[in-house]
mmCIF file of C-alpha atoms and ligand atoms in Angstrom:
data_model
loop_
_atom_site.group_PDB
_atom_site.id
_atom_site.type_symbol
_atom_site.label_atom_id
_atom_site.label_comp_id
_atom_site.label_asym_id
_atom_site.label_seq_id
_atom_site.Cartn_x
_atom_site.Cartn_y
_atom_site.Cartn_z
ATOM 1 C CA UNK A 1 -42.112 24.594 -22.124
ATOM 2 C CA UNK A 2 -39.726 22.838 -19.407
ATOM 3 C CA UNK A 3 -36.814 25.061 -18.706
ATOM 4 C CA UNK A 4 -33.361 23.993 -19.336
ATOM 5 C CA UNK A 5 -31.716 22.946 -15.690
ATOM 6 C CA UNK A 6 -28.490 21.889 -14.507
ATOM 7 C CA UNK A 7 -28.365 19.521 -11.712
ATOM 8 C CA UNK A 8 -25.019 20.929 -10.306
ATOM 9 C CA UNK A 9 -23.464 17.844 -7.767
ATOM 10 C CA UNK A 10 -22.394 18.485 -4.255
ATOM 11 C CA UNK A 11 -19.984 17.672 -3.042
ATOM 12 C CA UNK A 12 -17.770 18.449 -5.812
ATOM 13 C CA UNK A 13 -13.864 19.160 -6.810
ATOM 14 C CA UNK A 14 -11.288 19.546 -4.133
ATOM 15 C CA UNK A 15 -10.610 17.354 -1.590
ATOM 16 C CA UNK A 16 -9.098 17.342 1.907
ATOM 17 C CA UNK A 17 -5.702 15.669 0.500
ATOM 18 C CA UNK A 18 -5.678 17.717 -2.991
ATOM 19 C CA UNK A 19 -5.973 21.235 -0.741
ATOM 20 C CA UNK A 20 -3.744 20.223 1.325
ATOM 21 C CA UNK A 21 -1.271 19.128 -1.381
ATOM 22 C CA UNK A 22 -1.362 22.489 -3.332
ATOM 23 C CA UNK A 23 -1.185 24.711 -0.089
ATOM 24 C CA UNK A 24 1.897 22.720 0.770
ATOM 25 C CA UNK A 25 3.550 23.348 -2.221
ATOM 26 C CA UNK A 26 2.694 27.147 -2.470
ATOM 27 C CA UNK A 27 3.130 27.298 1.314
ATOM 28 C CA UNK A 28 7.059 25.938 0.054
ATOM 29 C CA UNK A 29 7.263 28.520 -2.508
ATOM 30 C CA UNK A 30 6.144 30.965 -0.201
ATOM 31 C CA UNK A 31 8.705 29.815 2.556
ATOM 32 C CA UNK A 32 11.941 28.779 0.650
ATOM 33 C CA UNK A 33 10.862 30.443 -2.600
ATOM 34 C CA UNK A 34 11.222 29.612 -6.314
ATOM 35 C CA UNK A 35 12.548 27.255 -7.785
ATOM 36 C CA UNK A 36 10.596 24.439 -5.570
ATOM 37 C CA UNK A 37 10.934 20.765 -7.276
ATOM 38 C CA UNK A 38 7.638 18.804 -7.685
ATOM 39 C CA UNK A 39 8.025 15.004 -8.187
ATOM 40 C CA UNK A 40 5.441 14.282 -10.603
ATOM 41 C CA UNK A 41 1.690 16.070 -10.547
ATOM 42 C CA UNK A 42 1.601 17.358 -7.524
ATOM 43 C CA UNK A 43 -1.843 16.157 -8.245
ATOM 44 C CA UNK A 44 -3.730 15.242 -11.326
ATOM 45 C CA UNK A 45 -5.442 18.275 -12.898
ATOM 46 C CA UNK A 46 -3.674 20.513 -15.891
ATOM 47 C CA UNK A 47 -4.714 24.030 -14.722
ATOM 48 C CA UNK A 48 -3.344 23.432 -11.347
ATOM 49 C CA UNK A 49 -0.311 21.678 -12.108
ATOM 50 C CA UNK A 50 0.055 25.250 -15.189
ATOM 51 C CA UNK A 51 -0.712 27.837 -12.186
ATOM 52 C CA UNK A 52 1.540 26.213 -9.690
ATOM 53 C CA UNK A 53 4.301 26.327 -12.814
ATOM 54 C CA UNK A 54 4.038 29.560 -13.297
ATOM 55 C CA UNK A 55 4.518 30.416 -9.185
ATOM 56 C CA UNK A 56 7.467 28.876 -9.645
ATOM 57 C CA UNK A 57 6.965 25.302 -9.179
ATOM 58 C CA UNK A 58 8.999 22.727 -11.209
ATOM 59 C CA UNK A 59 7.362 19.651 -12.186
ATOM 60 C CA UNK A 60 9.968 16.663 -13.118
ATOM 61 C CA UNK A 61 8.765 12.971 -13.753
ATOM 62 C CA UNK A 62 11.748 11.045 -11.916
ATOM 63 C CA UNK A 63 14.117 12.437 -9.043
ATOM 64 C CA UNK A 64 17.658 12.507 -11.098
ATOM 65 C CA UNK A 65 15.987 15.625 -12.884
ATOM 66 C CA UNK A 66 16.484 17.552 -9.504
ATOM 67 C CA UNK A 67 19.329 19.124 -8.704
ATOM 68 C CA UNK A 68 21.638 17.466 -5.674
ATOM 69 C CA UNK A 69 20.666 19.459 -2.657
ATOM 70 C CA UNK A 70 17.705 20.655 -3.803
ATOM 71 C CA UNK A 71 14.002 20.761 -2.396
ATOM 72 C CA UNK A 72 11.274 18.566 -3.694
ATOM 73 C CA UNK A 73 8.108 17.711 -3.145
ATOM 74 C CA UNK A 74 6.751 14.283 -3.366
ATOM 75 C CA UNK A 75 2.706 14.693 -4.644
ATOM 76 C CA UNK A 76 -0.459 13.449 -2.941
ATOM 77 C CA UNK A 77 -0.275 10.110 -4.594
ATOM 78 C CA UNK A 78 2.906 8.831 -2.447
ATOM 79 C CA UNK A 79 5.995 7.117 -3.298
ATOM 80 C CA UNK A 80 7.746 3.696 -2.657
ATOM 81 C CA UNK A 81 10.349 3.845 -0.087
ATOM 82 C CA UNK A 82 12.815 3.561 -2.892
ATOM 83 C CA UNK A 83 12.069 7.331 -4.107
ATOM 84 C CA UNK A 84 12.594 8.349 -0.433
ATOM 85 C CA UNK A 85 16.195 6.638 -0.304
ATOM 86 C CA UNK A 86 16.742 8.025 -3.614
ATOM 87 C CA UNK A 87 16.202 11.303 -2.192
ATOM 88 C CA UNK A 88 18.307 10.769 0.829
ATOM 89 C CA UNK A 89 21.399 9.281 -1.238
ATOM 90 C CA UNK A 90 21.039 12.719 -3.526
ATOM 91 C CA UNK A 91 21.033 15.070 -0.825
ATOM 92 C CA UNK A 92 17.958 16.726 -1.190
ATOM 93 C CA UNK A 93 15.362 18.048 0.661
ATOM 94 C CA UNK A 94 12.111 16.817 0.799
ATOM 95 C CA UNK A 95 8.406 17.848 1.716
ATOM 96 C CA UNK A 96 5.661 15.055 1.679
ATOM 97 C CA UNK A 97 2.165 16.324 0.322
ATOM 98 C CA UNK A 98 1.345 12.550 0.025
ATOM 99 C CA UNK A 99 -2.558 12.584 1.518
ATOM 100 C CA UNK A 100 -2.628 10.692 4.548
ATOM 101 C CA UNK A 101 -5.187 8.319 3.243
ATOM 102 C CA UNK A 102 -2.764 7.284 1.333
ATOM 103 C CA UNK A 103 -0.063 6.617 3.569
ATOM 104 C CA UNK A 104 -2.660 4.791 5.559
ATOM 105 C CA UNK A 105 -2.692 2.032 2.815
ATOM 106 C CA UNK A 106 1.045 2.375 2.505
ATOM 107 C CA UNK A 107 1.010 1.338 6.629
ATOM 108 C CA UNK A 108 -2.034 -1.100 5.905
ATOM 109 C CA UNK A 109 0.352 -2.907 3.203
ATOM 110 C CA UNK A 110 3.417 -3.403 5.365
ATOM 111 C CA UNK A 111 1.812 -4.716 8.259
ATOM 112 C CA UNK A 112 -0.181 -7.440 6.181
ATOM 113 C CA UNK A 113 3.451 -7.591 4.428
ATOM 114 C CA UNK A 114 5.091 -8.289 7.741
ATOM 115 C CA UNK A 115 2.899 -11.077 8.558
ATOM 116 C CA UNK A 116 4.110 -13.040 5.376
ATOM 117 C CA UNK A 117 0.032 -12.220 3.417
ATOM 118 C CA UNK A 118 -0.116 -12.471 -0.465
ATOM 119 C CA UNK A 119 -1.862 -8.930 -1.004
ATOM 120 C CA UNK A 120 -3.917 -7.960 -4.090
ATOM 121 C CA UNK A 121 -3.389 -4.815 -4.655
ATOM 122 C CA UNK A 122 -6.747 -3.870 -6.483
ATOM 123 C CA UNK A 123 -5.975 -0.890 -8.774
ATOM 124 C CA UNK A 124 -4.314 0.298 -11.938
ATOM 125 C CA UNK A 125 -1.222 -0.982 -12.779
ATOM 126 C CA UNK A 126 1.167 2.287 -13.673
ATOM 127 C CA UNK A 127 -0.796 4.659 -11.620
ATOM 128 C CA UNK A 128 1.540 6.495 -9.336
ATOM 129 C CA UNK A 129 -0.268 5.721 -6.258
ATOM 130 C CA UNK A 130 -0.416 2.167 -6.942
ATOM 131 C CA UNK A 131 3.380 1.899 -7.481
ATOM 132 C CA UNK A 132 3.721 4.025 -4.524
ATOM 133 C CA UNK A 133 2.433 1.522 -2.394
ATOM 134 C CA UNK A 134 3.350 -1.854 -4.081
ATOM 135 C CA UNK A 135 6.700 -0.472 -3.371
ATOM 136 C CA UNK A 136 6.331 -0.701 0.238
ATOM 137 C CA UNK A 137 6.673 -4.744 -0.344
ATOM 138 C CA UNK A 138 6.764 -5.852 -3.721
ATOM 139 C CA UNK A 139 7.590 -9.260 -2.861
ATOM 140 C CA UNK A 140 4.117 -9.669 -1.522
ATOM 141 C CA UNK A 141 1.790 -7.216 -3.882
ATOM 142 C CA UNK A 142 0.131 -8.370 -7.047
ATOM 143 C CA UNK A 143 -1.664 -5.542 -8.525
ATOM 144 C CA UNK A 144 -5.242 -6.508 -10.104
ATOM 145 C CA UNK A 145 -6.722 -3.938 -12.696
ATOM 146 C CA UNK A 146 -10.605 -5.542 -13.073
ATOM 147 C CA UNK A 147 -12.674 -8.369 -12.059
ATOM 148 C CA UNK A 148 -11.403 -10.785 -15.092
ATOM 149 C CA UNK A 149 -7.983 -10.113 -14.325
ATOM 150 C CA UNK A 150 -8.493 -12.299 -10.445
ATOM 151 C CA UNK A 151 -8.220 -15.194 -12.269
ATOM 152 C CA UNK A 152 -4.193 -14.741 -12.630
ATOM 153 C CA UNK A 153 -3.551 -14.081 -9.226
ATOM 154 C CA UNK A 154 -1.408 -16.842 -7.641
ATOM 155 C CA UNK A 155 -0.842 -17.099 -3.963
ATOM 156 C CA UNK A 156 1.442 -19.131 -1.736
ATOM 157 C CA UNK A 157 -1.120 -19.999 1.089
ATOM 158 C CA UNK A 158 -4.612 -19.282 0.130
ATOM 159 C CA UNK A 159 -5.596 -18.598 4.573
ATOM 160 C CA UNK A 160 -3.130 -15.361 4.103
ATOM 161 C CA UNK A 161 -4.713 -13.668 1.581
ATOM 162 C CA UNK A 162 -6.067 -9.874 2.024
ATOM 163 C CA UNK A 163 -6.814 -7.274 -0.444
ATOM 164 C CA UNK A 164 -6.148 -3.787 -0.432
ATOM 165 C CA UNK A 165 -7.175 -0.943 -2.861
ATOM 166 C CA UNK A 166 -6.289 2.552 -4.817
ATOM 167 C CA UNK A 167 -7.909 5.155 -3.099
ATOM 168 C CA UNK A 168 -9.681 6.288 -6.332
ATOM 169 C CA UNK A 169 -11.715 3.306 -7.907
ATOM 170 C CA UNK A 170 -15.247 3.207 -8.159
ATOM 171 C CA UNK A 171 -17.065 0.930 -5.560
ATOM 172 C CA UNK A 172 -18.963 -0.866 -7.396
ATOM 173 C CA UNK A 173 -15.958 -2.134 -10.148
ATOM 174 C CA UNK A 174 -14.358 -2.379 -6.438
ATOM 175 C CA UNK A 175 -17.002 -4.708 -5.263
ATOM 176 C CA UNK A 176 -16.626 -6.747 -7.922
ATOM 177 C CA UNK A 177 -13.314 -7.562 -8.054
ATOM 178 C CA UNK A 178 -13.616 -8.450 -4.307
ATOM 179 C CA UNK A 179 -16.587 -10.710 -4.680
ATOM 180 C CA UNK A 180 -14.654 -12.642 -7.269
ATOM 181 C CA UNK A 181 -11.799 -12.961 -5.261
ATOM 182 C CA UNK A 182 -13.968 -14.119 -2.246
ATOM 183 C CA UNK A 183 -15.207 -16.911 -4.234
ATOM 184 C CA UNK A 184 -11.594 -17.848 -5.239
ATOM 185 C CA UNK A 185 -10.360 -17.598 -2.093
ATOM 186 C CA UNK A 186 -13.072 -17.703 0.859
ATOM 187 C CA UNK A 187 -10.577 -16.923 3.667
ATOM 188 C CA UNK A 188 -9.353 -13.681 1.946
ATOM 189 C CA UNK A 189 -9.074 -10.978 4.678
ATOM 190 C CA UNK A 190 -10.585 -7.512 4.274
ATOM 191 C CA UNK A 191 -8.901 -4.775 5.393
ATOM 192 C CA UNK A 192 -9.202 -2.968 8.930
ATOM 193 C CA UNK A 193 -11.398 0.172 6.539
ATOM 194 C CA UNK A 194 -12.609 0.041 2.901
ATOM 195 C CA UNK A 195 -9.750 1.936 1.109
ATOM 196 C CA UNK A 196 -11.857 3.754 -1.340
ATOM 197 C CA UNK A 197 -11.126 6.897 0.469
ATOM 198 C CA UNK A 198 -14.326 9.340 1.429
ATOM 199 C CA UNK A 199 -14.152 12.153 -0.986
ATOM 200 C CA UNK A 200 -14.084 9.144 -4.035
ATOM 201 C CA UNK A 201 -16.736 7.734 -1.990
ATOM 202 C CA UNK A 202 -18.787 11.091 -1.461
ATOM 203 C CA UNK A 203 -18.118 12.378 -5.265
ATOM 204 C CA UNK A 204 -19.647 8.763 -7.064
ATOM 205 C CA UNK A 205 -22.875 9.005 -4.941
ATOM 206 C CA UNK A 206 -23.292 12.478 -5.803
ATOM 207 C CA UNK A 207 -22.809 11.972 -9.087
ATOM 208 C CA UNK A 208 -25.079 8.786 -8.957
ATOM 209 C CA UNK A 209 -28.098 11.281 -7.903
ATOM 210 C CA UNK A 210 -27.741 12.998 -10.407
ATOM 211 C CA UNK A 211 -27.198 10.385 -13.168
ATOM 212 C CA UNK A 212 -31.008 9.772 -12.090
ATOM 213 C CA UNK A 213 -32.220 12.847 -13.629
ATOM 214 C CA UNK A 214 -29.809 14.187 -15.957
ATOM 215 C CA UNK A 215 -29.738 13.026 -19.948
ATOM 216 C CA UNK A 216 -26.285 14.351 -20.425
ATOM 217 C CA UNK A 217 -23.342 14.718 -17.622
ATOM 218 C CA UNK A 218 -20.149 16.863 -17.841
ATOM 219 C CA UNK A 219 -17.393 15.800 -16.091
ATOM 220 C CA UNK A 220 -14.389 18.440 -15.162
ATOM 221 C CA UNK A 221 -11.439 16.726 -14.711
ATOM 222 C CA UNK A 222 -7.979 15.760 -16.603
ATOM 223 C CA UNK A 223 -7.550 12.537 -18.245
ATOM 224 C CA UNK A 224 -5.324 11.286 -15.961
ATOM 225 C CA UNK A 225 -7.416 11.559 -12.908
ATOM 226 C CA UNK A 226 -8.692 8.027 -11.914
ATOM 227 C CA UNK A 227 -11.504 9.842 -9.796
ATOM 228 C CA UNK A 228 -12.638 11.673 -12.247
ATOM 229 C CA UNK A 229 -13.030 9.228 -15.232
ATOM 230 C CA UNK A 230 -14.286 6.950 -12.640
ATOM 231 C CA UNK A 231 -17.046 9.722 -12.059
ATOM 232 C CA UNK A 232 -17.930 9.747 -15.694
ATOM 233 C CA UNK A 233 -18.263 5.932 -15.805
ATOM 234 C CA UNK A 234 -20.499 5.879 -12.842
ATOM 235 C CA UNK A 235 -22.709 9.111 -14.669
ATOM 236 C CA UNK A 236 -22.973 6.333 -17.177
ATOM 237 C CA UNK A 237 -23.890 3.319 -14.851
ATOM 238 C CA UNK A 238 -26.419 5.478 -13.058
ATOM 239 C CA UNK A 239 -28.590 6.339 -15.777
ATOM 240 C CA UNK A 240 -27.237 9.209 -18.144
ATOM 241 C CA UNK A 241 -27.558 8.431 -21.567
ATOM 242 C CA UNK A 242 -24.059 10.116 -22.040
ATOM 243 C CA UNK A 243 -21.272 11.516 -19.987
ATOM 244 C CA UNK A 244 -18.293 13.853 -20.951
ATOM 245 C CA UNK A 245 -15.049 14.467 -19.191
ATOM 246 C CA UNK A 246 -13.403 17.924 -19.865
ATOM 247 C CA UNK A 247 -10.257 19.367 -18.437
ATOM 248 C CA UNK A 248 -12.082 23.102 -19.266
ATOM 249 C CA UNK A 249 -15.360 24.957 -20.660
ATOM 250 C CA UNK A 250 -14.034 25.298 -23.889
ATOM 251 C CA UNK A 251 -13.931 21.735 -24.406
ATOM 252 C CA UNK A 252 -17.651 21.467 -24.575
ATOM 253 C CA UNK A 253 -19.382 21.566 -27.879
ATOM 254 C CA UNK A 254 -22.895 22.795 -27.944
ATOM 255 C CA UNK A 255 -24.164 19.914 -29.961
ATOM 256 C CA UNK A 256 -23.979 17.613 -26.949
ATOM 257 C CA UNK A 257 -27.252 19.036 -25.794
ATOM 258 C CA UNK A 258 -28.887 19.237 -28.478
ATOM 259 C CA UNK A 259 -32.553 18.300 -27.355
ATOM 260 C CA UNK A 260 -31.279 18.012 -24.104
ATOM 261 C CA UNK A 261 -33.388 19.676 -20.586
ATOM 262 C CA UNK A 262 -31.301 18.252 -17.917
ATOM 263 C CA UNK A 263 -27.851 18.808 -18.008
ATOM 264 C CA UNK A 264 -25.533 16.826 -14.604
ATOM 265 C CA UNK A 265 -22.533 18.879 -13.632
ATOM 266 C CA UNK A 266 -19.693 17.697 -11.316
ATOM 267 C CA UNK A 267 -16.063 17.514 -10.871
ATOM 268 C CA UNK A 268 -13.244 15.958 -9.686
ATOM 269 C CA UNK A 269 -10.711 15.433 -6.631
ATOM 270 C CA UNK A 270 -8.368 17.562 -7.915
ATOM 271 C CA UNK A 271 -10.456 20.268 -9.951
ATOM 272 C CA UNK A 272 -10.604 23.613 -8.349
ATOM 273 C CA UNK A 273 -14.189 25.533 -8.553
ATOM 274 C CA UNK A 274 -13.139 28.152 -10.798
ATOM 275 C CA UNK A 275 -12.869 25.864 -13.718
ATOM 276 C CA UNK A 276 -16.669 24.277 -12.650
ATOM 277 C CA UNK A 277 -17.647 28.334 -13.066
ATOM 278 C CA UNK A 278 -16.424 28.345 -16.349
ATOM 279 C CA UNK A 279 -18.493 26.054 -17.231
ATOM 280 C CA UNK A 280 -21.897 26.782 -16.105
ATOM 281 C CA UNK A 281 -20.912 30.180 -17.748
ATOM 282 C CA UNK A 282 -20.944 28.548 -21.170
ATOM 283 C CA UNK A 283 -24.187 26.386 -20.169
ATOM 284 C CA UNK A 284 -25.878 29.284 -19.258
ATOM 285 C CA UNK A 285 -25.001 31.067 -22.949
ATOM 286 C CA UNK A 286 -26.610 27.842 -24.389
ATOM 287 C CA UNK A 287 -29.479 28.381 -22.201
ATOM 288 C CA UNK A 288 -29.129 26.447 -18.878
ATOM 289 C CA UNK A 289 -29.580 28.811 -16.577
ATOM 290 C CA UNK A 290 -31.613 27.445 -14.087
ATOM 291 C CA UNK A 291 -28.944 25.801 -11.373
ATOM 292 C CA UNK A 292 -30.203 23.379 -9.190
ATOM 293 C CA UNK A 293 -27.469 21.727 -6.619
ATOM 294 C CA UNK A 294 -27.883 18.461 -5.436
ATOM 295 C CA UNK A 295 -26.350 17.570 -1.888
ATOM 296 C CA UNK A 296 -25.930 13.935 -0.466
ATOM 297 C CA UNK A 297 -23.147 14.533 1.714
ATOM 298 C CA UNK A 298 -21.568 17.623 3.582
ATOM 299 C CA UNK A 299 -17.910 17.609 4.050
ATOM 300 C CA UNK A 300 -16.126 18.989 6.793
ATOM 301 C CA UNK A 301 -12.592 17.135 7.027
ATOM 302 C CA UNK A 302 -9.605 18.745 6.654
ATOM 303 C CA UNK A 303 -6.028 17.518 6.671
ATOM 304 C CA UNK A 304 -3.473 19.603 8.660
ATOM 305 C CA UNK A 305 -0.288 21.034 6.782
ATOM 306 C CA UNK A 306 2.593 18.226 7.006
ATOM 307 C CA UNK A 307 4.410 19.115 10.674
ATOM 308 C CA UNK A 308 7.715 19.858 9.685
ATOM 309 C CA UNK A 309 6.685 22.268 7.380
ATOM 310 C CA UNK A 310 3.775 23.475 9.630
ATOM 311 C CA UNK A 311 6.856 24.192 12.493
ATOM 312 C CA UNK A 312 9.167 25.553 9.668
ATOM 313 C CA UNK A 313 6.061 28.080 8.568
ATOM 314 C CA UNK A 314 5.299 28.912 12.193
ATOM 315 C CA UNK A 315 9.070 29.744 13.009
ATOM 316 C CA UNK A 316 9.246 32.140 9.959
ATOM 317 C CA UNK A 317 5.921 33.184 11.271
ATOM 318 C CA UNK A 318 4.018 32.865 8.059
ATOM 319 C CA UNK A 319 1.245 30.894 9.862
ATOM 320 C CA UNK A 320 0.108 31.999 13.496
ATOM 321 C CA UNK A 321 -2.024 28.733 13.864
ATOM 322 C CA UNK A 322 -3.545 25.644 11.297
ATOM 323 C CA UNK A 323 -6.419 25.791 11.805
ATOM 324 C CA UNK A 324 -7.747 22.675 9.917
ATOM 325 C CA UNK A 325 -8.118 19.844 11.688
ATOM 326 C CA UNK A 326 -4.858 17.733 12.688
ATOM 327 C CA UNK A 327 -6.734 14.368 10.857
ATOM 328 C CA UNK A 328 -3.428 12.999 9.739
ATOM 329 C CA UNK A 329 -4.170 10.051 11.444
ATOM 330 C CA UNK A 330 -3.967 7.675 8.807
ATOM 331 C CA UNK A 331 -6.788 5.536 10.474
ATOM 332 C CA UNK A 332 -9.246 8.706 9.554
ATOM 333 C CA UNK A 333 -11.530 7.771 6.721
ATOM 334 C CA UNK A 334 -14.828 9.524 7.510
HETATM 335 S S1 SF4 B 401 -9.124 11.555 -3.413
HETATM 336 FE FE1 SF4 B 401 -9.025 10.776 -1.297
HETATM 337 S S2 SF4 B 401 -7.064 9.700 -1.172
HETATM 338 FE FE2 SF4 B 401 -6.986 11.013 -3.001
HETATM 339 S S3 SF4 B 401 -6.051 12.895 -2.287
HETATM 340 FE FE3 SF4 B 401 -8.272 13.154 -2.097
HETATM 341 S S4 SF4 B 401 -8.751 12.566 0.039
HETATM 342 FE FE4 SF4 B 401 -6.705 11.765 -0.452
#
């Protein structure tokens, strides 16, 4: 009889701009201690955003729930420059945890801004990191949600057209929507690097591989993470004949596998590991003990602390040295 097997996906959960986001605000805590302000998710997952609560962290949705003077931190998905001069007007003080592959599209979005360029802004509408950058020049942005949606963009000189993207999408629904804007307008630009950022990029193919050979893949991530319910889409593309997202273990329900041998396991962006152990706890109680992990990329980029609050850190002597690499260039995409 086959054994039961889970195809466990590598790489997996955190990324360089989600570790870097949570150190920063713990490294805050740590430095000017509780309460620290959080504008928003600091980034999308439930258990982080509970843990990081309970060290003292204070989540708020828009900035006039912060007190004037106060410290906040703005979360790796970025903010339009009208948050920062909101922040400025109010007096407080502010950390960026924004990851720097997103401030690259913020940079990417005023230049093509500057020279006069309709942009299409492919993403979803309401997600923080789009408005974050369609803020940076609104006057030029149209934000496009899916391939039938080109049709309604209108554009003052179709030679200046260039499209930029959320970080998060999946490439191929990416592809798409870029194809049919080609064919709409043939001049439109690219941009100087694909924006789908590396660890979206690295997560899907993994993911894909596995979709090969798995019937059924779990998903760990929160609702509100585009990367992971664009992981659990792709499990479906790629040839599971069902995917699940869960923010935790408990979520699962053992009928899912039901006659099932190969079970896919991955997570996203913004899901720590412990909550992927959880899971292959339960899988293993149902039988799936046999862990098999499949690599297709090995990732070693980092993102250094941002620098004021590296020198702040380094003054209190709290850290001696960073250690991870200083890739804040915003030009880094792997
Ligand atoms: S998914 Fe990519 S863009 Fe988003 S925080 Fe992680 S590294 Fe940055």
């Amino acid at each position: 009889m086959a054994t039961k097997k889970v195809l466990l996906a590598s790489p997996r959960g955190y990324c360089a701009g989600v570790d870097r986001a949570v150190d920063v605000v713990e490294k805050a805590l740590a430095l000017y201690g509780a309460p620290v302000y959080v504008r928003k998710e600091i980034v999308h997952n439930k258990f982080v955003v509970e843990q990081l609560s309970a060290k003292g962290a204070r989540f708020v949705t828009e900035l006039d729930e912060v007190p004037t003077g106060a410290r906040v931190v703005f979360s790796a998905h970025g903010v339009s420059p009208l948050v920062r001069e909101e922040a400025e007007r109010r007096g407080l003080k502010t950390v960026d945890a924004t990851c720097p592959l997103v401030t690259k599209v913020h940079r990417e979005a005023l230049r093509f801004a500057k020279a006069d360029y309709d942009i299409v802004l492919v993403g979803h509408e309401g997600h923080e990191e789009v408005e974050g950058t369609q803020g940076e020049a609104p006057d030029h942005i149209q934000v496009v949600g899916d391939p039938e949606s080109v049709n309604q963009v209108q554009v003052r000189d179709r030679e200046k057209v260039v499209w930029l993207s959320q970080t998060t999408l999946s490439l191929d629904e990416t592809r798409e929507t870029v194809e049919r804007l080609r064919k709409r307008f043939p001049e439109l630009s690219d941009p100087p690097s694909e924006d789908i950022c590396f660890a979206t990029q690295n997560r899907q193919g993994a993911v894909k591989k596995i979709a090969e050979r798995a019937q059924v893949v779990v998903v760990v991530g929160s609702a509100n993470s585009s990367n992971s319910v664009r992981l659990k889409e792709v499990a479906e593309v790629g040839g599971a004949q069902r995917a699940y997202r869960i923010d935790k273990a408990s979520e699962m329900d053992a009928a899912w596998f039901d006659g099932v041998k190969t079970v896919g396991l991955t997570s996203g962006a913004s899901v720590p590991e412990v909550l992927v152990k959880e899971v292959l706890a339960q899988l293993a109680q149902w039988g799936f003990e046999d862990v098999e992990e499949v690599e297709t990329e090995r990732e070693t980029v980092t993102f250094a602390l941002p620098l004021p609050l590296r020198k702040e850190l380094k003054e209190a002597g709290m850290i001696k040295t960073d250690n991870r690499r200083r890739t804040n260039d915003p030009g880094h995409t792997c």
